[in-house]
Each structure stands twice: as C-alpha cells, then as structure tokens.
mmCIF file of C-alpha atoms and ligand atoms in Angstrom:
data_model
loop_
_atom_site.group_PDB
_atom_site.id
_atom_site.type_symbol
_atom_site.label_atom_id
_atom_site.label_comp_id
_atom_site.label_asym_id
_atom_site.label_seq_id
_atom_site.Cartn_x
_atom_site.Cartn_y
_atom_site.Cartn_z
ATOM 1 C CA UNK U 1 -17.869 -6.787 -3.402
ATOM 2 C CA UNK U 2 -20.427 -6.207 -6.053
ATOM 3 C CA UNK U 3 -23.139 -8.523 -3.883
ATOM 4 C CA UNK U 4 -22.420 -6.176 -0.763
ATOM 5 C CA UNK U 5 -23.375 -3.122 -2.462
ATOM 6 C CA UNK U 6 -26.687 -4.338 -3.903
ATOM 7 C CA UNK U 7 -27.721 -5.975 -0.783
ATOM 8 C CA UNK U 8 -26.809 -2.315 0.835
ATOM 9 C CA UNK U 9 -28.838 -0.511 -1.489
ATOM 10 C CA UNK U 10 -31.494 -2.707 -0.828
ATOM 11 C CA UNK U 11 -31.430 -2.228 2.738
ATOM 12 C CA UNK U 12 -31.740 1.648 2.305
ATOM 13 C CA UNK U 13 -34.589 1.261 0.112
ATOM 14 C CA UNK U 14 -36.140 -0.909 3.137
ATOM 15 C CA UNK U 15 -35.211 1.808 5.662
ATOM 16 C CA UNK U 16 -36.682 4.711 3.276
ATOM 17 C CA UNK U 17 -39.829 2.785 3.042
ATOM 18 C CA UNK U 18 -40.623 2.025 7.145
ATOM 19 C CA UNK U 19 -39.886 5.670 7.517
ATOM 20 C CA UNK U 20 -42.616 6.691 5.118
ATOM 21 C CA UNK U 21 -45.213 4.698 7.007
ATOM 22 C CA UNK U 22 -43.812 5.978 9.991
ATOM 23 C CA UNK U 23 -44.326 9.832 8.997
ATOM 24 C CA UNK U 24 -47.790 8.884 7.346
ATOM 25 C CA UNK U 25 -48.982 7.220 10.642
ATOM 26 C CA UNK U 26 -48.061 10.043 12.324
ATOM 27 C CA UNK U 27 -49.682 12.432 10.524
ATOM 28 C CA UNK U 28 -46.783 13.984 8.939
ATOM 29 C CA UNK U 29 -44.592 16.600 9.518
ATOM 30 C CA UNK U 30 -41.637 17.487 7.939
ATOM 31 C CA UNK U 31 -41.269 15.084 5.472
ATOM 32 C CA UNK U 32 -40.244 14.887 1.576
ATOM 33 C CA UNK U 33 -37.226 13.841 -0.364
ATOM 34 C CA UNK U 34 -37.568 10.248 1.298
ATOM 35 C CA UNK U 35 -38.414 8.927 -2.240
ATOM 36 C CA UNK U 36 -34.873 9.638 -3.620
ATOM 37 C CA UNK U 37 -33.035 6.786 -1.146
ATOM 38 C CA UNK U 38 -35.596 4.478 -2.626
ATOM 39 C CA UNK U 39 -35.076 4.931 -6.612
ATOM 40 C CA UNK U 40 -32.573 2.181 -6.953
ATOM 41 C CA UNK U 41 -34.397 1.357 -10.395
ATOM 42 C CA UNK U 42 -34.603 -2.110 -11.689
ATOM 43 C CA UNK U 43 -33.459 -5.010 -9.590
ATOM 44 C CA UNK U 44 -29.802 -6.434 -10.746
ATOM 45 C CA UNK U 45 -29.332 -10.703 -10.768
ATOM 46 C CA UNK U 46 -27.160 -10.505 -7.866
ATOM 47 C CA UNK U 47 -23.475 -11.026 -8.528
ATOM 48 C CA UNK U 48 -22.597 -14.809 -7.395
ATOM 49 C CA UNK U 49 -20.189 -14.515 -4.141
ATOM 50 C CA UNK U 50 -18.410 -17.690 -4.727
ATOM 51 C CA UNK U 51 -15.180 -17.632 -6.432
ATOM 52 C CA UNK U 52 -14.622 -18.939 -9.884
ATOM 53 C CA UNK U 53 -13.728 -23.080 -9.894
ATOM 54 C CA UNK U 54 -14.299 -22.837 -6.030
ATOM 55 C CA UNK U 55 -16.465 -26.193 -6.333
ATOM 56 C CA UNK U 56 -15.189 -29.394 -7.385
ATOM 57 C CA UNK U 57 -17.556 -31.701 -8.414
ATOM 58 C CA UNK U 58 -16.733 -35.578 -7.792
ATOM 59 C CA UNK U 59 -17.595 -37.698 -10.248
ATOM 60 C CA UNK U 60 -16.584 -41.637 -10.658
ATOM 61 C CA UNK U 61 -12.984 -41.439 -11.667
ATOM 62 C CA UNK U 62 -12.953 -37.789 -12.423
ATOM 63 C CA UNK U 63 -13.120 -34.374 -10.615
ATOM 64 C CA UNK U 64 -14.876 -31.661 -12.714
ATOM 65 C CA UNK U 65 -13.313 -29.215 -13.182
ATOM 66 C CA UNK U 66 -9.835 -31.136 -12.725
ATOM 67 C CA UNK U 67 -7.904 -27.684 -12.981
ATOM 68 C CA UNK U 68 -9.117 -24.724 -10.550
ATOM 69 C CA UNK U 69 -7.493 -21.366 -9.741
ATOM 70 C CA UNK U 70 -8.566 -19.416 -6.568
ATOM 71 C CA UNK U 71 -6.333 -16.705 -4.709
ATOM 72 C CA UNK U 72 -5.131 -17.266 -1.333
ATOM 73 C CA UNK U 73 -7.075 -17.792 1.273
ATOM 74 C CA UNK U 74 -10.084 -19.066 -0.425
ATOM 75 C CA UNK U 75 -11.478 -22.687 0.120
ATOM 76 C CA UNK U 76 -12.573 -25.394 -2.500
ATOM 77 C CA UNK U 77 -15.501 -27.479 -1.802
ATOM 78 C CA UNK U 78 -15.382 -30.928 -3.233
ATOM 79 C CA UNK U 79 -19.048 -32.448 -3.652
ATOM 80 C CA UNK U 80 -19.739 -35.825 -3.643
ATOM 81 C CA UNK U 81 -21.995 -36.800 -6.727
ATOM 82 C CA UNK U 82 -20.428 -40.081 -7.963
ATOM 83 C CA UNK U 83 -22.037 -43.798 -6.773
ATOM 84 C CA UNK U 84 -18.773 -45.002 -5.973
ATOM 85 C CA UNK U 85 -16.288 -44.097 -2.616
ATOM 86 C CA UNK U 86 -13.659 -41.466 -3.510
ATOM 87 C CA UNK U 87 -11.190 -39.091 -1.497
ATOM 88 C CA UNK U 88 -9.257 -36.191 -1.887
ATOM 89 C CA UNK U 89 -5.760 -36.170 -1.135
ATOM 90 C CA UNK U 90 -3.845 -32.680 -1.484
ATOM 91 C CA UNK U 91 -0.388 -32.897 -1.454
ATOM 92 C CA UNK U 92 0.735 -29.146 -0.228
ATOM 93 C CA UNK U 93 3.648 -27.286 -1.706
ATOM 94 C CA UNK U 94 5.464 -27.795 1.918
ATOM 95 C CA UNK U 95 5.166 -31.596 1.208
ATOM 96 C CA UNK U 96 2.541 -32.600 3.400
ATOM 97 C CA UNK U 97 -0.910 -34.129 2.795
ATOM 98 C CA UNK U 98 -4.249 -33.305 3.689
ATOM 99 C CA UNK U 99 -6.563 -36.239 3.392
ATOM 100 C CA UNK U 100 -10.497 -36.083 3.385
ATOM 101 C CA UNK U 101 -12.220 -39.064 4.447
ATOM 102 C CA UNK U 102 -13.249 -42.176 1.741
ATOM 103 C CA UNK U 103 -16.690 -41.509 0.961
ATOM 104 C CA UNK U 104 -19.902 -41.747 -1.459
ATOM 105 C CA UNK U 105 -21.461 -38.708 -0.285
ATOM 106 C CA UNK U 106 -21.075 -36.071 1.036
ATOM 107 C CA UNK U 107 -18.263 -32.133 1.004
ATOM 108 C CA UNK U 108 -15.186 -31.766 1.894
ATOM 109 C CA UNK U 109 -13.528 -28.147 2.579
ATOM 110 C CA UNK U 110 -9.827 -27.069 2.890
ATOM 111 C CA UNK U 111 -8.956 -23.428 2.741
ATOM 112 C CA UNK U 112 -5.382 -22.720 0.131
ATOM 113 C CA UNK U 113 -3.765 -20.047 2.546
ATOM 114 C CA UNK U 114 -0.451 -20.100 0.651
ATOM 115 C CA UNK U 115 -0.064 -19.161 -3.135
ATOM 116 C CA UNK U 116 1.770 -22.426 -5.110
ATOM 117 C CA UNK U 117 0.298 -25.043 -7.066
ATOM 118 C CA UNK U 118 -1.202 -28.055 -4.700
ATOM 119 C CA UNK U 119 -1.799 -31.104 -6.872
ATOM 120 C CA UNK U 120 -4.666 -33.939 -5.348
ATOM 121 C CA UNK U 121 -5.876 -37.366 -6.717
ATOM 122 C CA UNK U 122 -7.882 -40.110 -4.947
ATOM 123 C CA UNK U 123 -6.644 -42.570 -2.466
ATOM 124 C CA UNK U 124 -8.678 -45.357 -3.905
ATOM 125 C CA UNK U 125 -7.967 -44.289 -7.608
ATOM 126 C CA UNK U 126 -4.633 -42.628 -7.603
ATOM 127 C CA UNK U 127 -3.224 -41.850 -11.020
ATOM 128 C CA UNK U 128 -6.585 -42.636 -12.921
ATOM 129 C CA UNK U 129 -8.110 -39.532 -10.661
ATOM 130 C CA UNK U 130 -6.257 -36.514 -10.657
ATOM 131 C CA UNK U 131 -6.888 -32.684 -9.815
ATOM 132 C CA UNK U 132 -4.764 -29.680 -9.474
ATOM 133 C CA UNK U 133 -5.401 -26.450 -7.588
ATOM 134 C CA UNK U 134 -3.634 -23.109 -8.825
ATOM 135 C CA UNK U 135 -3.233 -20.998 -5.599
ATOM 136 C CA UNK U 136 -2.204 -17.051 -6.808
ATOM 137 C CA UNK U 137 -1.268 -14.503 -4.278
HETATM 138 CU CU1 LIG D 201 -11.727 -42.344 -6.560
#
C-alpha cells in the first residue's frame, strides 16, 4: 500500500516535469503552478512489498525462519541455499499434501488461501527438519 503511493507520487513528479519542457519548448503560454505537483521533498527508502516471513530460507537440516505467519492468500517462497537435496512437504489443514520436488537448488512457491496452521518438514529429513506456517484470515 505504502510502495503504491510513493511510486504514484513519483510518477506525478515525472508527468509535472515533461510538461514543463513541453510549455518551455513551446514558448510558453499559460503556464505556472506546475512546480507544486513536483515538491514531493526528500525521497523515502521505499516500503518493502513482500510480506513479513514470506521467504523461507533452506538450509541443511533447517528452514530459517522455521515459524512464519502470512494472511491468506499470500505465498511463501522457499529458497534453496543448503549443499545438500531437501523438499518441502506441507501437510494442509484439509489433510492433504503438497510436495515440492527433492532438490539442491533452486524456489519453490505455494500460495496459503485458507487461514489454519499448515505444518511442513522434508521428505529426505523428516522429523530432524521441520517448519510451520501460521495462515490468519
Ligand atoms: Cu532435508
């Protein structure tokens, strides 16, 4: 939300500017009050988009972070960082499973669209590699 507006403002500014030239090619003519759209004072760090915990780094043997919470309808993106092959298997609150494929490298993606609490681990590692995903409404 926060992103949006600055990259809005900035776009005015842009649009003030071209229309000075514009009028100063020209020769003028009307003109004035086109420097008020462009005072949008110092430049902000732009608000990160992505969603708290909505990357999950995998290590060997351990996800990072191993607890995440997102709201409904947002995705996680596991990254493959370890040396060794890992997976991601998400068991969903309805009781089925959503497997990623055994790899060394590489993402994997899956989008929460229900609100619950969806608990993974690794095919290869089971038990000894563990996550949890905390999906509010
Ligand atoms: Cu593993």
């Amino acid at each position: 939300m926060f992103g949006a507006q600055v990259v809005l403002r900035i776009g005015l500014g842009t649009v003030a500017l071209a229309g000075v030239a514009a009028m100063t090619a020209c020769g003028g003519g009307g003109g004035g009050g086109a420097d008020t759209a462009g005072a949008s004072g110092p430049a902000n760090t732009p608000a990160p988009t992505v969603e708290r915990n909505a990357r999950v780094t995998i290590g060997d043997n351990i996800y990072q972070p191993v607890l995440s919470s997102i709201s409904a309808g947002k995705s996680i993106d596991w990254v493959w960082e370890g040396s060794g092959t890992h997976s991601v298997v998400i068991k969903t609150p309805d009781g089925k499973e959503v497997k990623s494929p055994e790899q060394a490298k590489g993402t994997f993606s899956y989008k929460f669209e229900t609100a619950g609490t969806y608990d993974y681990n690794c095919s290869i590692h089971g038990d000894r590699m563990q996550g949890r995903v905390q999906v509010s409404q």
